[in-house]
CSV table of C-alpha atoms and ligand atoms in Angstrom, one decimal:
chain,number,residue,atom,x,y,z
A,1,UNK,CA,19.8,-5.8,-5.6
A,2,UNK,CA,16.2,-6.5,-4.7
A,3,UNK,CA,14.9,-8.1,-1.3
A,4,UNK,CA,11.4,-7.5,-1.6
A,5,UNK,CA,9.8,-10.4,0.8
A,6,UNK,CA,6.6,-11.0,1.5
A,7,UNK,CA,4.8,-13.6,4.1
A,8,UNK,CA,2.8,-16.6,2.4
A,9,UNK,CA,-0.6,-15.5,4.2
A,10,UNK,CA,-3.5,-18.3,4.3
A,11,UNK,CA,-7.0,-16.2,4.7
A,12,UNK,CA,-7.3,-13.8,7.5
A,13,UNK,CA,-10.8,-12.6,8.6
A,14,UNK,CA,-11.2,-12.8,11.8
A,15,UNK,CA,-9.1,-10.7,13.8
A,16,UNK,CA,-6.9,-11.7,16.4
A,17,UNK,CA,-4.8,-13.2,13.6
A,18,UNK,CA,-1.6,-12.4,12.4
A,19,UNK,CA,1.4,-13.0,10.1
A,20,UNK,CA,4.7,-13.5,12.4
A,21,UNK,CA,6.0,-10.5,10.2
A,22,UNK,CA,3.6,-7.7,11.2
A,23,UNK,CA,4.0,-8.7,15.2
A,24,UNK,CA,7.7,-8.3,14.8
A,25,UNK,CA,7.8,-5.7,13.0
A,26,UNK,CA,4.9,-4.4,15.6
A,27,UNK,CA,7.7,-4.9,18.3
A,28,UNK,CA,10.8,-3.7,16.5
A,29,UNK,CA,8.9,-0.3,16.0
A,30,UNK,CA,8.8,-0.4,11.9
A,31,UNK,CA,6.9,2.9,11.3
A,32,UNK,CA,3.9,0.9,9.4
A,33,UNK,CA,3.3,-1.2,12.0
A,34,UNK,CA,3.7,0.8,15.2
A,35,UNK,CA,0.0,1.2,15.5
A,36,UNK,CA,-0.9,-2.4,15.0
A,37,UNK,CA,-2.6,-3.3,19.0
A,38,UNK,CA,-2.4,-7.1,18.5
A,39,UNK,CA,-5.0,-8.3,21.1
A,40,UNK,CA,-3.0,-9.5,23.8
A,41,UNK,CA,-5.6,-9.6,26.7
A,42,UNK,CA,-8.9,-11.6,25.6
A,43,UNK,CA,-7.4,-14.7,27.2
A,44,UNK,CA,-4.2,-16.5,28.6
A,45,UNK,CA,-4.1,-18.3,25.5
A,46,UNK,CA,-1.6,-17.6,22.1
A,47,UNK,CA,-0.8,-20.3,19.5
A,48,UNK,CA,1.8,-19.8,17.0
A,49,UNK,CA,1.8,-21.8,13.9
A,50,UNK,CA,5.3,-22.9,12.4
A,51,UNK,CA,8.3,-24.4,14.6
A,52,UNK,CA,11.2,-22.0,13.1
A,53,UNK,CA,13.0,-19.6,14.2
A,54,UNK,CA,11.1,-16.7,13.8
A,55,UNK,CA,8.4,-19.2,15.7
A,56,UNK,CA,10.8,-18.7,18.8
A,57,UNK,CA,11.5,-15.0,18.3
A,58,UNK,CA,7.8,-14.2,19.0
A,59,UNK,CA,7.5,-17.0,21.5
A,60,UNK,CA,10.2,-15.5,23.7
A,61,UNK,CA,8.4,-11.7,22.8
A,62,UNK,CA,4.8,-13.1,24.4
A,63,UNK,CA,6.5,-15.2,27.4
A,64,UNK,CA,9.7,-13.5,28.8
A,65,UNK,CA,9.3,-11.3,31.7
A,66,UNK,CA,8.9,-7.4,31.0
A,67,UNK,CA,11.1,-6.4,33.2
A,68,UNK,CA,13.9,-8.5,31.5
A,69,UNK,CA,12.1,-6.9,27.8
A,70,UNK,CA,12.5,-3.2,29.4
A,71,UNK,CA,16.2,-3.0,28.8
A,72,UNK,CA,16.1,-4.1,25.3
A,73,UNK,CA,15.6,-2.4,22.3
A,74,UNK,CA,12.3,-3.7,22.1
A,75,UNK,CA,9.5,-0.5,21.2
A,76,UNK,CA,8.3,1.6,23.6
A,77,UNK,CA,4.6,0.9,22.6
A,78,UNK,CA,5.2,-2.8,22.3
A,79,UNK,CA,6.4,-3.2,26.1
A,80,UNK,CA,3.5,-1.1,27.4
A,81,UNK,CA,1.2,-3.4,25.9
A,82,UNK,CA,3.4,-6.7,26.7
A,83,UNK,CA,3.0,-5.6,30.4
A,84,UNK,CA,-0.6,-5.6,30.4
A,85,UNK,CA,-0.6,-8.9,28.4
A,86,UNK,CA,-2.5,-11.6,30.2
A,87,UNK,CA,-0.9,-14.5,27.4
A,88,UNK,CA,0.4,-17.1,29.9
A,89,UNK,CA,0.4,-20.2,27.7
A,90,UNK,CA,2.0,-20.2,24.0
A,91,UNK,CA,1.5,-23.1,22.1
A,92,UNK,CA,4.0,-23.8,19.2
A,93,UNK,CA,2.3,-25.4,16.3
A,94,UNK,CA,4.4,-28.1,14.1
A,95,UNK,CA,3.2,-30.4,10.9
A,96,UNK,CA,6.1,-32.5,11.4
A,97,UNK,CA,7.9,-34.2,14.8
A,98,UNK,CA,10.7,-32.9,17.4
A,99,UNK,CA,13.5,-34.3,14.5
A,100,UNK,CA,12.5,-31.9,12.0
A,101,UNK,CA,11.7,-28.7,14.4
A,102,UNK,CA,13.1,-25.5,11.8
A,103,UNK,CA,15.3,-24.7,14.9
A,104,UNK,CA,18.3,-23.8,15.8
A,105,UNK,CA,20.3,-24.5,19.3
A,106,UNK,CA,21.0,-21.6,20.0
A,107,UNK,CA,17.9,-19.8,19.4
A,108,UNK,CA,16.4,-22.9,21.0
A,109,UNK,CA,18.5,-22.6,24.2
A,110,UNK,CA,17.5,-19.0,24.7
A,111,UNK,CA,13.5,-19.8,24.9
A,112,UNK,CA,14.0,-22.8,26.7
A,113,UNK,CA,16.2,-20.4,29.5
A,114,UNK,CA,13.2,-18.0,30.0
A,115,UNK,CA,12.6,-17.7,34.0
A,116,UNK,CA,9.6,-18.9,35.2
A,117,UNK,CA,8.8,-21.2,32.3
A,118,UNK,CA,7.1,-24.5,32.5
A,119,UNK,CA,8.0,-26.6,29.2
A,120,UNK,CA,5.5,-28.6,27.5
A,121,UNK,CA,6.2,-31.7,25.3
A,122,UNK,CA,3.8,-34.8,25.3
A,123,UNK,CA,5.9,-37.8,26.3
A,124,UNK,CA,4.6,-40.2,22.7
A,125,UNK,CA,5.7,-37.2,20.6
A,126,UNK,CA,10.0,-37.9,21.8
A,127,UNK,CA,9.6,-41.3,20.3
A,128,UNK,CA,11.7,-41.7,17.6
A,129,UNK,CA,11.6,-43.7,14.3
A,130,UNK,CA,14.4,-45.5,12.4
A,131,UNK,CA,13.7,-42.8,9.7
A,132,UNK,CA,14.0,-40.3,12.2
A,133,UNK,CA,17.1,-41.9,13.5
A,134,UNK,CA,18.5,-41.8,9.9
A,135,UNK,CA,17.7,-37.7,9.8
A,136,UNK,CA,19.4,-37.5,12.8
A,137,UNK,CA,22.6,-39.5,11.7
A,138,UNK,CA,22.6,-37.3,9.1
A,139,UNK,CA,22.4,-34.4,10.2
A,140,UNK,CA,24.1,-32.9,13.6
A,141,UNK,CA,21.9,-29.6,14.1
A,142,UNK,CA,18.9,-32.1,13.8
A,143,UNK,CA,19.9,-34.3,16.5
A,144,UNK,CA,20.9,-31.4,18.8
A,145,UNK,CA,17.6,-30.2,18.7
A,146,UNK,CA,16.0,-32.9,19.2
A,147,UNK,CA,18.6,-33.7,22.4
A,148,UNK,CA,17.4,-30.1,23.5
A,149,UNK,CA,13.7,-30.4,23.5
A,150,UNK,CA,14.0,-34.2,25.0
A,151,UNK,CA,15.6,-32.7,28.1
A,152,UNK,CA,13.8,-29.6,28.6
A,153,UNK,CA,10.6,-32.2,28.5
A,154,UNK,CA,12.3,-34.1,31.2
A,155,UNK,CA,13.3,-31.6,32.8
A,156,UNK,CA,9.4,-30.2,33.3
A,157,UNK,CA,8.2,-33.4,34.5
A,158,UNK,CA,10.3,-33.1,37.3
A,159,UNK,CA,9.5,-29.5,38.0
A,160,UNK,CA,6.8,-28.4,40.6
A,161,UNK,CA,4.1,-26.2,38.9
A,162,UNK,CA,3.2,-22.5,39.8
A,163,UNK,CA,0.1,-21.1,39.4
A,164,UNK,CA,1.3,-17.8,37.9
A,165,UNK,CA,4.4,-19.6,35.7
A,166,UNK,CA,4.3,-19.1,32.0
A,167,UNK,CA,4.2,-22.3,29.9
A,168,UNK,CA,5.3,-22.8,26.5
A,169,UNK,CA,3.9,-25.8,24.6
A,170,UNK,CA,5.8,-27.8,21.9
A,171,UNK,CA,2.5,-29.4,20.0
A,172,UNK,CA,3.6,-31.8,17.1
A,173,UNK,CA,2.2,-33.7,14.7
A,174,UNK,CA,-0.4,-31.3,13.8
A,175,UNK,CA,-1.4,-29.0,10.4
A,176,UNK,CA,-3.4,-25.9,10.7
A,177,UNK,CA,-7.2,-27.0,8.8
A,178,UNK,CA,-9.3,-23.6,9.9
A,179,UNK,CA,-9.7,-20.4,11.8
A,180,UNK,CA,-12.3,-21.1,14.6
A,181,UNK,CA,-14.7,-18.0,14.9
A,182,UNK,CA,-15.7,-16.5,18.9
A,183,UNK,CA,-19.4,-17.2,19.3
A,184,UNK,CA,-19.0,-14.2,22.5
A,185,UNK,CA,-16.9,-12.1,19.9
A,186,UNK,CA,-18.0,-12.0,16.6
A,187,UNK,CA,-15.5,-11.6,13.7
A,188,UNK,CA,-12.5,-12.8,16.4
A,189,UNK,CA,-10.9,-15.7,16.5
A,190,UNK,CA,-11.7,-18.3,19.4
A,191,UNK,CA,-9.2,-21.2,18.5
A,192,UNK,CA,-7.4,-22.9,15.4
A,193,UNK,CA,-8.8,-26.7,14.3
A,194,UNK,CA,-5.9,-28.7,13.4
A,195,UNK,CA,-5.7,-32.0,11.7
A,196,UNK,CA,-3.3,-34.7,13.0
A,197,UNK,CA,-0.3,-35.7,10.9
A,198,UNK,CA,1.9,-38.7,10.2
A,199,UNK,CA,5.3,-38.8,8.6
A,200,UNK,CA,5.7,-40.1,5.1
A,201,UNK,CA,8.9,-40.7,3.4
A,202,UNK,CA,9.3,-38.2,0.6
A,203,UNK,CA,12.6,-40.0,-0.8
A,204,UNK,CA,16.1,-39.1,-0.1
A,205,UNK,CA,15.2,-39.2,3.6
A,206,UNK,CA,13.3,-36.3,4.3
A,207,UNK,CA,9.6,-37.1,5.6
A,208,UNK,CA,6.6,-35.2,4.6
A,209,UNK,CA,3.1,-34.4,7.1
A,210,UNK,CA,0.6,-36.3,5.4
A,211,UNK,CA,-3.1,-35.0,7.1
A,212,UNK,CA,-4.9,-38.4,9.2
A,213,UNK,CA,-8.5,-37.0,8.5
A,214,UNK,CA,-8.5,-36.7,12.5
A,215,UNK,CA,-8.8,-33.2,13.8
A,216,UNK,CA,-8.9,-31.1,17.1
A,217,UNK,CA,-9.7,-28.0,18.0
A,218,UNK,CA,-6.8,-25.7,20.4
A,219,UNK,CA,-8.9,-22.7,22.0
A,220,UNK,CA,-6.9,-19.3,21.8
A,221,UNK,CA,-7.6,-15.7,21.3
A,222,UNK,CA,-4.4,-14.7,19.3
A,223,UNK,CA,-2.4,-16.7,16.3
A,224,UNK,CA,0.5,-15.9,15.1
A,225,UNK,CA,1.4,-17.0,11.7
A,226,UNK,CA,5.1,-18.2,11.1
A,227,UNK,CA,5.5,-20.4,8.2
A,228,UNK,CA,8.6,-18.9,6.6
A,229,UNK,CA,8.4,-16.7,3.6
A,230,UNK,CA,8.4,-16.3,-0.3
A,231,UNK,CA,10.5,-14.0,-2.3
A,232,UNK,CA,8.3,-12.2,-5.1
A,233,UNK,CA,9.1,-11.3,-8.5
A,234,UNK,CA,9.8,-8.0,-9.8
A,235,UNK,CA,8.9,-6.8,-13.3
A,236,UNK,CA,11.7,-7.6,-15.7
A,237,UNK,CA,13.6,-9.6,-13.6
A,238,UNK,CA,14.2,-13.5,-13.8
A,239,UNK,CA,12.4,-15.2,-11.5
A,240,UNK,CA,12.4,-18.9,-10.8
A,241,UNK,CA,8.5,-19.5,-9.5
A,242,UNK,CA,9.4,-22.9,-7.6
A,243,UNK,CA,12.5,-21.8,-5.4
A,244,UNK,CA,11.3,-18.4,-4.9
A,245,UNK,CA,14.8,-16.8,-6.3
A,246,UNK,CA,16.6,-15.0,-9.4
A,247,UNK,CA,18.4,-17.5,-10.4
A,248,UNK,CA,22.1,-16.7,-10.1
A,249,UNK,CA,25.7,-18.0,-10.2
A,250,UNK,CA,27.4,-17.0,-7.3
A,251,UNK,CA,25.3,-13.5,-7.4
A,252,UNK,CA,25.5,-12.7,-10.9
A,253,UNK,CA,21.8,-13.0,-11.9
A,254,UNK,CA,21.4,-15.6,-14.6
A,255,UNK,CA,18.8,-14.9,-18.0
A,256,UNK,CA,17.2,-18.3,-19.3
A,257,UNK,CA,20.2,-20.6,-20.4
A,258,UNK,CA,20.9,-20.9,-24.1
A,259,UNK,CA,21.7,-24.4,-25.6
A,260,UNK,CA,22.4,-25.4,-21.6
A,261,UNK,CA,24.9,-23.0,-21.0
A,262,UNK,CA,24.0,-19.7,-18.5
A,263,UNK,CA,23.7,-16.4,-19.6
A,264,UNK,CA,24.9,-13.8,-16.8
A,265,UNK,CA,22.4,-10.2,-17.2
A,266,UNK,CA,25.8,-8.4,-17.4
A,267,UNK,CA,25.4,-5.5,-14.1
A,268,UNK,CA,23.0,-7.2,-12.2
A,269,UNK,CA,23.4,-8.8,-9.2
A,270,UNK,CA,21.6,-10.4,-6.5
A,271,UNK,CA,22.1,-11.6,-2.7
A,272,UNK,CA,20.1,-12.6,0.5
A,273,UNK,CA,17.0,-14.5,0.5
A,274,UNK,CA,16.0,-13.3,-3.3
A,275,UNK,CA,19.6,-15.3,-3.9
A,276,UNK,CA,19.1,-18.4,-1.9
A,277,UNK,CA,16.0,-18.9,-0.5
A,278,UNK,CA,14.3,-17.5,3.2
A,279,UNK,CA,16.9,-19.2,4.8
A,280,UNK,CA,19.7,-18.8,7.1
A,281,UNK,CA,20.7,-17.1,10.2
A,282,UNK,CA,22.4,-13.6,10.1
A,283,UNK,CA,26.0,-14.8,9.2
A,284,UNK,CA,24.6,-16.8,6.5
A,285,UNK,CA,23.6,-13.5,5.0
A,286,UNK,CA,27.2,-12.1,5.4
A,287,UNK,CA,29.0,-14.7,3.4
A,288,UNK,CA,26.3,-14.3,1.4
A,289,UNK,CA,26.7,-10.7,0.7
A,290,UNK,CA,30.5,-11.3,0.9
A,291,UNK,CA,30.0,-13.9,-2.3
A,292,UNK,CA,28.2,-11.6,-4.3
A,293,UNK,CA,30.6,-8.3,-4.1
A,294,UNK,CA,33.1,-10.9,-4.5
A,295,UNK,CA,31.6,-11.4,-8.0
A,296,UNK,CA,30.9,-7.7,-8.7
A,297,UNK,CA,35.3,-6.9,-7.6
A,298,UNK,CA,35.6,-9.5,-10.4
A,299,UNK,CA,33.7,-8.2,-13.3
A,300,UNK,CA,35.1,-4.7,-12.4
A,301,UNK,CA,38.9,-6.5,-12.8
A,302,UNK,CA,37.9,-8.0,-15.6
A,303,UNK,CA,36.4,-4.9,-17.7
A,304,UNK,CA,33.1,-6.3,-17.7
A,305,UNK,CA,31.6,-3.0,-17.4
A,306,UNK,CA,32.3,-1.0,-20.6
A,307,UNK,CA,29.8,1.7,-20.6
A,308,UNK,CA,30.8,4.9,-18.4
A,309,UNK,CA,27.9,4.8,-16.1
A,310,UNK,CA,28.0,7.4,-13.3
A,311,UNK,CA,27.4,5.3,-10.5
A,312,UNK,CA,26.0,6.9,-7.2
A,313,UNK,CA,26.0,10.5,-8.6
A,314,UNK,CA,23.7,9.0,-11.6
A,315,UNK,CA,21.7,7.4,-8.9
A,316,UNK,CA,21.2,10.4,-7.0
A,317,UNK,CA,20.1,12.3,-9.9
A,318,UNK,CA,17.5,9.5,-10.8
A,319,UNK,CA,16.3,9.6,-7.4
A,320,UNK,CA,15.4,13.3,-7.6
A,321,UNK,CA,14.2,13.3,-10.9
A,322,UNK,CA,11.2,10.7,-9.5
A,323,UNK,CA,10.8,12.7,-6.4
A,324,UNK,CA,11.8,10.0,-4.1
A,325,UNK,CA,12.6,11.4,-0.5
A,326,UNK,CA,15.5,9.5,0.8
A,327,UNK,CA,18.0,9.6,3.4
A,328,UNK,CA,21.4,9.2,3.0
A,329,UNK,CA,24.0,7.2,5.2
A,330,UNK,CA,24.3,10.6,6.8
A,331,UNK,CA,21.1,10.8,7.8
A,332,UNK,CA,21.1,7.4,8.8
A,333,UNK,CA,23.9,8.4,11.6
A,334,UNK,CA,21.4,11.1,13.1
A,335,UNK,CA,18.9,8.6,13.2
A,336,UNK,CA,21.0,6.1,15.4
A,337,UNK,CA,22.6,8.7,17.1
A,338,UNK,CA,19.2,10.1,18.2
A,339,UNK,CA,17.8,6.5,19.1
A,340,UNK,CA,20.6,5.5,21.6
A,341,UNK,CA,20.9,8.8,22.9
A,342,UNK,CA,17.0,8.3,24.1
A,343,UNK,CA,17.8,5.2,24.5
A,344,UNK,CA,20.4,6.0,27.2
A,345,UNK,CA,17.8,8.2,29.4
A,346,UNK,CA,16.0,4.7,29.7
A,347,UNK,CA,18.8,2.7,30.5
A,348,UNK,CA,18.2,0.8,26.9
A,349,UNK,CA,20.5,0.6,24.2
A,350,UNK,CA,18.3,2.5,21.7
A,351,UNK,CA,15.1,3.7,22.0
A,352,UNK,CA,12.8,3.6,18.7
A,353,UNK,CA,12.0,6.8,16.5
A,354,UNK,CA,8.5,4.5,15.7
A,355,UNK,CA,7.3,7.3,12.7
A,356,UNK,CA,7.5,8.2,9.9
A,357,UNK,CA,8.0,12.1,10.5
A,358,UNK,CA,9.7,11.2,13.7
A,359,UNK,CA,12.5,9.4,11.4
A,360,UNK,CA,12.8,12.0,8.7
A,361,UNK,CA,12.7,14.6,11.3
A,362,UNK,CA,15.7,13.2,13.0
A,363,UNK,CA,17.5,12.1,9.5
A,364,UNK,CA,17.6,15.9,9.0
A,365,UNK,CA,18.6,18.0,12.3
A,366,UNK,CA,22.0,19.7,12.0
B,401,NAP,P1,11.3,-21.6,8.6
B,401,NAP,O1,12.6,-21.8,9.3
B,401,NAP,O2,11.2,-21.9,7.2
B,401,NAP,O3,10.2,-22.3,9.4
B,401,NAP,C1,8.9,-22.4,9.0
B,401,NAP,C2,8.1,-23.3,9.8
B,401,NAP,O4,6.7,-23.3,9.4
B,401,NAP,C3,8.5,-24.8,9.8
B,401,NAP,O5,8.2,-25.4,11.0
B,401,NAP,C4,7.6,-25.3,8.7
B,401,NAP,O6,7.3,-26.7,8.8
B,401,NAP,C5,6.3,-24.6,9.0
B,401,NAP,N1,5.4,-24.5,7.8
B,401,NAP,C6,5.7,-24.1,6.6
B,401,NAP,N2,4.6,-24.1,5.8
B,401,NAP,C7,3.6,-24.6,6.6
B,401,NAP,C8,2.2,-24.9,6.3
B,401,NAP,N3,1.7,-24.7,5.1
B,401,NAP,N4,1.5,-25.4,7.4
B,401,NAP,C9,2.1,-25.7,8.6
B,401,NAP,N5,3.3,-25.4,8.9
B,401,NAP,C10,4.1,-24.9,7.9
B,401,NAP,O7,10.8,-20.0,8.6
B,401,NAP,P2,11.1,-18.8,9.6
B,401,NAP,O8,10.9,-19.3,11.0
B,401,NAP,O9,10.2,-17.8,9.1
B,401,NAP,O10,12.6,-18.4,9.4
B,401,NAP,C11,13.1,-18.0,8.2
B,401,NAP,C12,14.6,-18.1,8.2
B,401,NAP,O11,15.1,-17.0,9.1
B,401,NAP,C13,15.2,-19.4,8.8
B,401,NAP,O12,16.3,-19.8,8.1
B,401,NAP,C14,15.5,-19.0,10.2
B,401,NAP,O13,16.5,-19.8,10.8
B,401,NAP,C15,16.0,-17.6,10.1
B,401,NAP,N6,15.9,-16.8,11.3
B,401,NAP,C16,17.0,-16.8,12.1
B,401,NAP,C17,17.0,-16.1,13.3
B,401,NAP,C18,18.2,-16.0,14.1
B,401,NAP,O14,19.3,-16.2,13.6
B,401,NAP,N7,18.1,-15.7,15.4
B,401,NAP,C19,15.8,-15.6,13.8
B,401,NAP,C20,14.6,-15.7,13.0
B,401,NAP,C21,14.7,-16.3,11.8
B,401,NAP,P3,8.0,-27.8,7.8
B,401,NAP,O15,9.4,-27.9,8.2
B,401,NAP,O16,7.2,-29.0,7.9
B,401,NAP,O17,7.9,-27.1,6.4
């Protein structure tokens, strides 16, 4: 099984720009990303472009209080710098309207329950058309969200504002045209020009963001990228260009189909987001994972596996042959053992090995 994922990235010069992936992998402690120093301090301002999931993740990173981050698993490195963050205003970047957000409610609920955070929503964006209305019939998690945002936005019209409160701003209706360069700072970014959208029916009652030819510029001194991903393909293996997947039944990867009918690559299997698409919260992956083992148990039953391979032990000996260095689920166990151990000094649940050598080190203690 392969799950190699990358981030669609639009050009990146300036700095003070980055994909969604690098910043939370920057604040999850991933070993290649540890020493990233996203710029945190130029200004109050950080927009983040995309309204999924992952949108929200990094949303709640820039605006929830450190002292609330400090007993998470969040790295070390990353809450230093959080805490010396002046970002005070996040704007959340969307093509479409509050019907189509990529959210979900519970993810949604979370943000929207940060202390000492002043929701933004402008009042013309809540207004609904029939097609919306027609989404929404159609689909529950659609109109839940939508309920969601609609109150919060009430909800912060009521609400007397603080000086020092954090605001998140929902900003619809608006595509990402061009990186805006600092004339102070040269090579950094100073803001993002967006173009105004409308909805067009695409058929079938989704709506597309069509562009108006009207544009704006929104000041900022970090963007974050987060605009969903796209599965890449691997030497030798099929790989259907337009839905970004190996095209499988049920997990068992599929060759080109003969005369209509499909041809299973007998031994080859697939699952996650290289199976479906980059979708799906973490349970989705478990049936997921659950459907394609299914299919593997099956083929075993079924003798569909003739030759006497030797399995891990021939995989091992691969392995060495090439020189790989690897850890094994053993090592693995140090590794977590090690983490929530430091993790407990700190009144955390883990604390992150955030190298390399740190990682291997602890993979291989006695
Ligand atoms: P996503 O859900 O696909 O959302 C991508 C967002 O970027 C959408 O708002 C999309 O707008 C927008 N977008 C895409 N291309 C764009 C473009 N060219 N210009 C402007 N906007 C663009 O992707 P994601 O947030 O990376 O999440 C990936 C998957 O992981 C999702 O299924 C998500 O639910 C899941 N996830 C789950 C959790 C959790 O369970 N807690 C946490 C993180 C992620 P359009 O809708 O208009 O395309």
């Amino acid at each position: 099984m392969v799950l190699k994922v990358t981030k669609i990235l639009a050009f990146q010069t300036l700095s003070g720009i980055y994909s969604a992936r690098e910043f939370v992998w920057w604040y999850n402690g991933h070993p290649d990303y540890s020493s990233l120093k996203p710029d945190l301090t130029s200004s109050d301002t950080a927009v983040i472009l995309g309204q999924g999931n992952v949108a929200l993740d990094v949303a709640r990173i820039l605006l929830r209080p450190t002292t609330e981050l400090a007993s998470t698993d969040i790295a070390r490195h990353a809450l230093s710098a959080l805490e010396e963050s002046s970002i005070r205003k996040v704007f959340l970047v969307g093509r479409r309207g509050p019907v189509q957000a990529a959210l979900t409610a519970k993810e949604l609920r979370e943000v929207l329950g940060i202390k000492n955070m002043h929701i933004r929503i402008k009042e013309t964006d809540l207004s609904v058309t029939p097609a919306d209305e027609e989404e929404m019939k159609n689909s529950r998690i659609r109109k839940r969200i939508y309920e969601l945002l609609s109150k919060a936005a009430a909800a912060a019209g009521t609400s007397e504002s603080d000086p020092d409160q954090r605001e998140l701003h929902f900003v619809f209706f608006r595509q990402p045209d061009r990186f805006l360069e600092s004339n102070e700072r040269k090579g950094h970014v100073s803001g993002v020009n967006l173009e105004k959208t409308i909805l067009e029916s695409a058929g079938s009652g989704k709506q597309l963001a069509v562009g108006t030819g009207e544009f704006e510029d929104l000041n900022c001194s970090l963007v974050l990228k987060a605009i969903g991903y796209k599965s890449v393909p691997i030497n030798g293996l099929p790989f259907d260009h337009k839905k970004g997947v190996v095209p499988n039944v049920r997990g068992r990867v599929v060759s080109q189909p003969v005369e209509g009918l499909s041809q299973t690559e007998r031994g080859l299997y697939v699952c996650g987001w290289l199976k479906r698409g980059p979708v799906g919260i973490i349970a989705t992956n478990l049936y997921c994972a659950e459907e394609t083992v299914g299919s593997i148990s099956e083929d075993i039953e079924e003798g569909v596996f003739t030759s006497s391979k030797e399995g891990s032990k021939g995989l091992m000996q691969l392995l060495e042959k090439r020189e790989v260095k690897k850890v094994d689920f053993s090592g693995w166990e140090k590794v977590d053992a090690k983490e929530k151990q430091m993790g407990s000094e700190r009144n955390k649940p883990r604390e992150k090995l955030v190298t390399w050598d740190d990682l291997l080190a602890a993979a291989a203690a006695n």
